[in-house]
Amino acid sequence: MEAKILSGKEVADSVLEGLKGRIARCKEQGVTPGLAVVLVGDDPASQVYVRNKSLACESLGILSETILLPADTDQETLNALVDALNTDTRFHGVLVQMPLPKHLNELEVIRRILPEKDVDGFHPENIGRLIIGENTFLPCTPAGVMEMLRYYNIETSGKHVVVVGRSNIVGKPMVNLMYQRLPGANATVTVCHTGTPDIRAFTEKADILIVAAGVPGMIGEDMVKEGAIVIDVGVNRVEDPARKKGFRLTGDVDFEKVKGKTSAITPVPGGVGLMTIAMLMQNTVKAAEEQLNRKKWQ
Ligand code: NAP
């Protein structure tokens, strides 16, 4: 069977294209959607993510500002910056790039961002809204997976979805989106993690397998059902002396071996990673629209 390669670029481009009219309508009403991104320290992967976010904003005409803080920034300084961004009306979205240096409390920072500006969708209030099916900002990576499945008309209702990984930013929201009684969801969901003794017993039964573990190539051919759909969220740097940078990016799925067994699969790079930024742009525009509407009624 020839697997369909699900292109993150194609879906992300279509999401971004759809935002152009919405951004223009905000601007007609005197509001330029704005995103503030805070980066603490100099983690190279985070620097790349932050730069890509800023470039995406630029290409859409979204105002973006990146605030760089040294790695030894204390909690009070970071909290004060978040408070200032919360009240800065130029920014409809506020995002603090994770992970933070170890001495800082991530949850304290996430809780401090106003839920209406929490375009990462990590605030406990927004996670709660997701679980009870209310309007909210969906965390960008799981939302990107949902959008890819929708775009490629992949039926989820009644399917068995297995998610590997239970992090707060990918695995848990992914699981909670998938079982909602909503179009594009309504699946039966199993979640695997390091406490699962025999992961293969579950992954090999998945109609749709979503892997977000951060373990390069952990999903091999023997772990996947014939004809399954495989979504690889993993982005791992593995050493590669042949590359100029000395590393290459690879997913959690052994793509070359697994693809022949699937009906559709996402590559890494070129898959879910591109969706994350597109969904962040969508959340930022949504935040601007909602803040604009609120102002109209005040
Ligand atoms: P994380 O916080 O490290 O969580 C990893 C999860 O996978 C944990 O729940 C862990 O289980 C589970 N896990 C790890 N090794 C496992 C194993 N051998 N067997 C079963 N479960 C295992 O990572 P994350 O932030 O969710 O990210 C996961 C991956 O997605 C990473 O490669 C990351 O770079 C990538 N990612 C990509 C995007 C994107 O834009 N495409 C965005 C975010 C993350 P325990 O809970 O038991 O420890």
XYZ file of C-alpha atoms and ligand atoms in Angstrom:
346
model
C 0.000 0.000 0.000
C 1.292 3.460 -0.886
C 1.065 5.665 2.231
C -0.244 9.185 1.851
C 2.289 11.652 3.213
C 0.383 14.251 5.204
C 2.014 17.599 4.519
C 2.143 20.032 7.431
C 3.154 22.738 4.993
C 0.065 22.327 2.841
C -2.295 22.434 5.825
C -0.403 25.251 7.579
C -0.460 27.339 4.375
C -4.203 26.882 4.112
C -4.701 27.940 7.767
C -2.482 31.002 7.285
C -4.265 31.938 4.048
C -7.578 31.790 5.913
C -6.275 34.253 8.505
C -5.441 37.019 6.025
C -9.033 38.268 5.667
C -9.594 38.134 9.425
C -6.441 40.186 10.057
C -7.540 42.726 7.425
C -10.955 43.066 9.145
C -9.246 43.719 12.499
C -7.100 46.380 10.871
C -10.156 48.023 9.266
C -11.435 48.456 12.817
C -8.175 50.049 13.908
C -6.624 47.010 15.566
C -3.469 45.184 14.473
C -3.318 41.768 16.113
C -0.227 41.652 18.324
C 1.818 38.896 19.932
C 4.446 39.328 22.661
C 6.929 36.485 23.067
C 9.232 36.242 26.074
C 12.388 34.145 25.856
C 14.453 33.563 28.995
C 18.001 32.298 28.412
C 19.699 31.091 25.257
C 18.466 27.546 24.604
C 19.219 27.074 20.869
C 15.999 25.172 20.037
C 13.903 27.820 21.823
C 15.731 30.553 19.917
C 14.762 28.870 16.632
C 11.117 28.497 17.705
C 10.918 32.136 18.811
C 12.486 33.376 15.584
C 10.046 31.304 13.523
C 7.116 32.725 15.478
C 8.299 36.239 14.820
C 8.802 35.528 11.085
C 5.303 34.032 10.837
C 3.836 37.167 12.456
C 5.800 39.380 10.097
C 4.619 37.561 6.990
C 0.970 37.943 8.059
C 1.181 41.570 9.225
C 0.732 40.638 12.900
C 2.621 42.921 15.278
C 5.227 40.918 17.121
C 7.730 41.736 19.806
C 10.261 39.338 21.269
C 11.558 40.184 24.720
C 14.857 38.494 25.565
C 15.783 38.032 29.209
C 19.053 36.613 30.559
C 19.095 33.017 31.880
C 19.561 34.225 35.489
C 16.365 36.324 35.471
C 14.476 35.906 38.753
C 10.822 34.982 39.160
C 9.757 38.459 40.316
C 11.231 40.113 37.225
C 9.551 37.630 34.911
C 6.232 37.958 36.748
C 6.429 41.759 36.521
C 7.062 41.547 32.773
C 4.042 39.266 32.293
C 1.898 41.701 34.317
C 3.053 44.569 32.099
C 2.287 42.608 28.911
C -1.135 41.651 30.274
C -2.081 45.325 30.434
C -0.333 46.378 27.202
C -3.191 46.806 24.732
C -0.867 46.415 21.727
C -0.551 42.726 22.503
C -3.565 40.426 22.263
C -1.453 37.327 22.864
C 1.310 36.803 25.436
C 3.548 33.776 25.294
C 6.474 32.758 27.473
C 8.651 30.245 25.629
C 9.039 26.961 27.497
C 11.059 25.339 28.922
C 12.218 27.970 31.388
C 15.570 27.730 33.208
C 15.238 25.287 36.125
C 15.159 27.940 38.897
C 11.930 29.449 37.498
C 8.432 28.148 38.222
C 6.729 27.508 34.869
C 3.236 27.003 36.260
C 3.424 30.253 38.208
C 4.211 32.083 34.966
C 1.506 30.269 32.985
C -1.101 31.107 35.645
C -0.044 34.743 35.574
C -0.835 35.254 31.870
C -4.405 36.505 31.480
C -6.536 33.613 30.137
C -7.807 35.907 27.331
C -4.193 36.489 26.209
C -3.048 32.892 26.726
C -2.557 32.029 23.042
C -0.506 28.947 23.959
C -3.632 27.560 25.647
C -1.683 26.363 28.694
C -3.522 28.332 31.434
C -5.430 25.969 33.770
C -8.637 27.925 33.051
C -8.248 27.342 29.315
C -7.364 23.667 29.814
C -10.506 23.332 31.955
C -12.588 24.937 29.204
C -11.099 22.512 26.667
C -12.129 19.538 28.813
C -15.726 20.722 29.229
C -15.926 21.625 25.522
C -16.181 25.435 25.902
C -14.758 28.069 23.568
C -11.069 28.501 24.444
C -7.550 28.742 23.065
C -6.552 25.205 22.165
C -2.890 24.305 22.776
C -1.251 24.807 19.393
C 0.337 21.400 18.721
C -2.691 19.199 19.503
C -4.918 21.732 17.717
C -2.578 21.414 14.727
C -2.982 17.636 14.729
C -6.794 18.012 14.791
C -6.588 20.479 11.892
C -4.422 18.118 9.827
C -6.886 15.263 10.320
C -9.790 17.560 9.402
C -8.013 18.917 6.296
C -7.286 15.419 4.962
C -10.844 14.232 5.761
C -9.571 11.536 8.102
C -12.521 10.098 10.020
C -11.967 10.042 13.769
C -15.484 9.261 15.009
C -15.708 5.691 16.256
C -11.991 5.133 15.653
C -9.501 3.899 18.210
C -6.922 6.632 18.769
C -3.803 5.768 20.752
C -1.748 8.680 22.101
C 1.785 8.015 23.319
C 2.762 10.743 25.804
C 0.866 12.607 28.539
C 2.615 15.976 28.804
C 0.508 19.011 29.704
C 1.282 20.673 26.380
C 0.786 17.793 23.916
C -0.383 14.410 25.210
C -3.048 15.436 27.742
C -4.782 18.063 25.585
C -4.550 15.700 22.582
C -6.393 12.979 24.490
C -8.990 15.452 25.756
C -9.672 16.842 22.280
C -9.994 13.444 20.656
C -12.813 12.081 22.808
C -15.034 15.202 22.679
C -18.500 14.632 21.250
C -17.707 16.932 18.334
C -17.173 16.668 14.579
C -13.545 15.794 13.907
C -13.299 14.009 17.280
C -15.616 11.471 18.986
C -12.883 8.839 19.083
C -12.204 6.137 21.653
C -8.857 7.061 23.180
C -6.073 5.140 24.890
C -3.077 6.942 26.387
C 0.343 5.315 26.868
C 3.291 6.618 28.892
C 6.351 5.350 30.723
C 4.080 3.539 33.167
C 2.584 1.438 30.350
C 4.319 -1.974 30.556
C 3.730 -3.125 26.960
C 3.151 -0.142 24.694
C 3.042 -2.279 21.568
C -0.056 -4.108 22.863
C -1.872 -0.773 22.455
C -0.127 0.898 19.515
C -0.682 -2.133 17.273
C -4.453 -1.792 17.819
C -4.587 1.917 16.923
C -6.563 3.097 13.903
C -4.868 6.459 14.474
C -1.572 6.501 16.357
C -0.354 9.864 17.692
C 3.144 9.813 19.134
C 4.503 12.604 21.358
C 7.149 10.984 23.536
C 10.390 12.686 22.496
C 12.166 9.372 21.879
C 13.717 9.210 18.390
C 12.437 6.299 16.315
C 10.694 4.551 19.226
C 7.786 3.419 17.044
C 8.904 0.636 14.745
C 7.110 -1.311 12.028
C 6.047 -4.087 14.420
C 4.163 -1.583 16.600
C 1.746 -0.341 13.947
C -1.413 -1.908 12.511
C -1.603 -2.431 8.736
C -3.360 0.608 7.205
C -3.138 2.768 10.354
C -2.776 6.545 10.274
C 0.365 7.669 12.089
C 0.889 11.208 13.371
C 4.419 11.870 14.599
C 4.622 14.861 16.927
C 8.177 14.146 18.055
C 10.936 16.564 17.102
C 14.322 15.270 18.240
C 17.815 16.499 17.508
C 20.079 13.571 16.746
C 23.789 13.898 16.070
C 24.698 13.799 12.396
C 28.298 14.671 11.536
C 27.351 14.743 7.842
C 25.228 17.862 8.457
C 26.730 21.331 8.692
C 24.982 21.935 12.030
C 26.148 18.555 13.360
C 22.595 17.315 13.939
C 19.376 16.518 12.124
C 15.760 16.524 13.221
C 13.928 13.257 13.492
C 10.582 12.107 14.829
C 9.477 9.469 17.336
C 8.477 7.161 14.473
C 10.919 5.202 12.345
C 9.432 6.849 9.252
C 11.168 4.839 6.508
C 10.282 1.469 8.048
C 6.792 2.364 9.267
C 5.428 4.306 6.292
C 4.858 1.256 4.057
C 2.535 -0.221 6.638
C 0.384 2.883 7.072
C -2.346 4.423 4.946
C -1.154 7.916 5.895
C 1.740 9.322 7.898
C 3.279 12.688 8.821
C 6.986 13.261 8.122
C 9.485 14.994 10.443
C 10.370 17.651 9.552
C 7.506 18.877 7.353
C 4.641 17.512 9.439
C 3.065 18.605 12.714
C 5.847 21.103 13.557
C 4.670 23.539 10.886
C 1.124 23.316 12.209
C 2.073 24.504 15.670
C 3.044 27.970 14.476
C 0.029 28.234 12.169
C -2.287 27.466 15.101
C -0.445 30.036 17.234
C -1.142 32.636 14.550
C -4.799 31.538 14.533
C -5.029 31.871 18.325
C -3.458 35.342 18.169
C -5.997 36.521 15.591
C -8.815 34.959 17.643
C -7.524 36.801 20.750
C -7.486 40.112 18.849
C -11.022 39.550 17.517
C -12.373 38.665 20.938
C -10.680 41.614 22.650
C -11.988 43.911 19.916
C -15.544 42.604 20.374
C -15.324 42.993 24.139
C -14.244 46.626 23.706
C -17.226 47.306 21.428
C -19.641 46.274 24.193
C -17.931 48.261 26.955
P 7.601 15.626 27.421
O 7.059 16.687 28.294
O 8.978 15.121 27.650
O 6.596 14.375 27.533
C 6.875 13.174 26.909
C 5.786 12.189 27.252
O 6.084 10.964 26.602
C 5.677 11.893 28.736
O 4.327 11.776 29.095
C 6.408 10.559 28.897
O 5.846 9.728 29.878
C 6.163 9.907 27.540
N 7.273 9.029 27.187
C 8.584 9.332 27.121
N 9.307 8.250 26.791
C 8.422 7.245 26.657
C 8.547 5.880 26.338
N 9.743 5.309 26.088
N 7.445 5.138 26.293
C 6.234 5.697 26.560
N 6.047 6.977 26.852
C 7.134 7.741 26.899
O 7.537 16.010 25.889
P 6.484 16.910 25.066
O 6.707 18.330 25.365
O 5.120 16.348 25.182
O 7.018 16.640 23.595
C 7.027 15.342 23.043
C 7.736 15.384 21.706
O 7.027 16.247 20.848
C 9.155 15.947 21.753
O 9.933 15.327 20.768
C 8.967 17.398 21.408
O 10.130 17.981 20.822
C 7.864 17.293 20.402
N 7.057 18.503 20.286
C 6.814 18.900 19.030
C 6.043 20.027 18.822
C 5.763 20.416 17.427
O 5.534 21.572 17.174
N 5.744 19.476 16.501
C 5.543 20.750 19.898
C 5.785 20.284 21.183
C 6.552 19.146 21.363
P 5.840 10.085 31.448
O 4.743 11.080 31.624
O 5.538 8.788 32.100
O 7.201 10.626 31.746
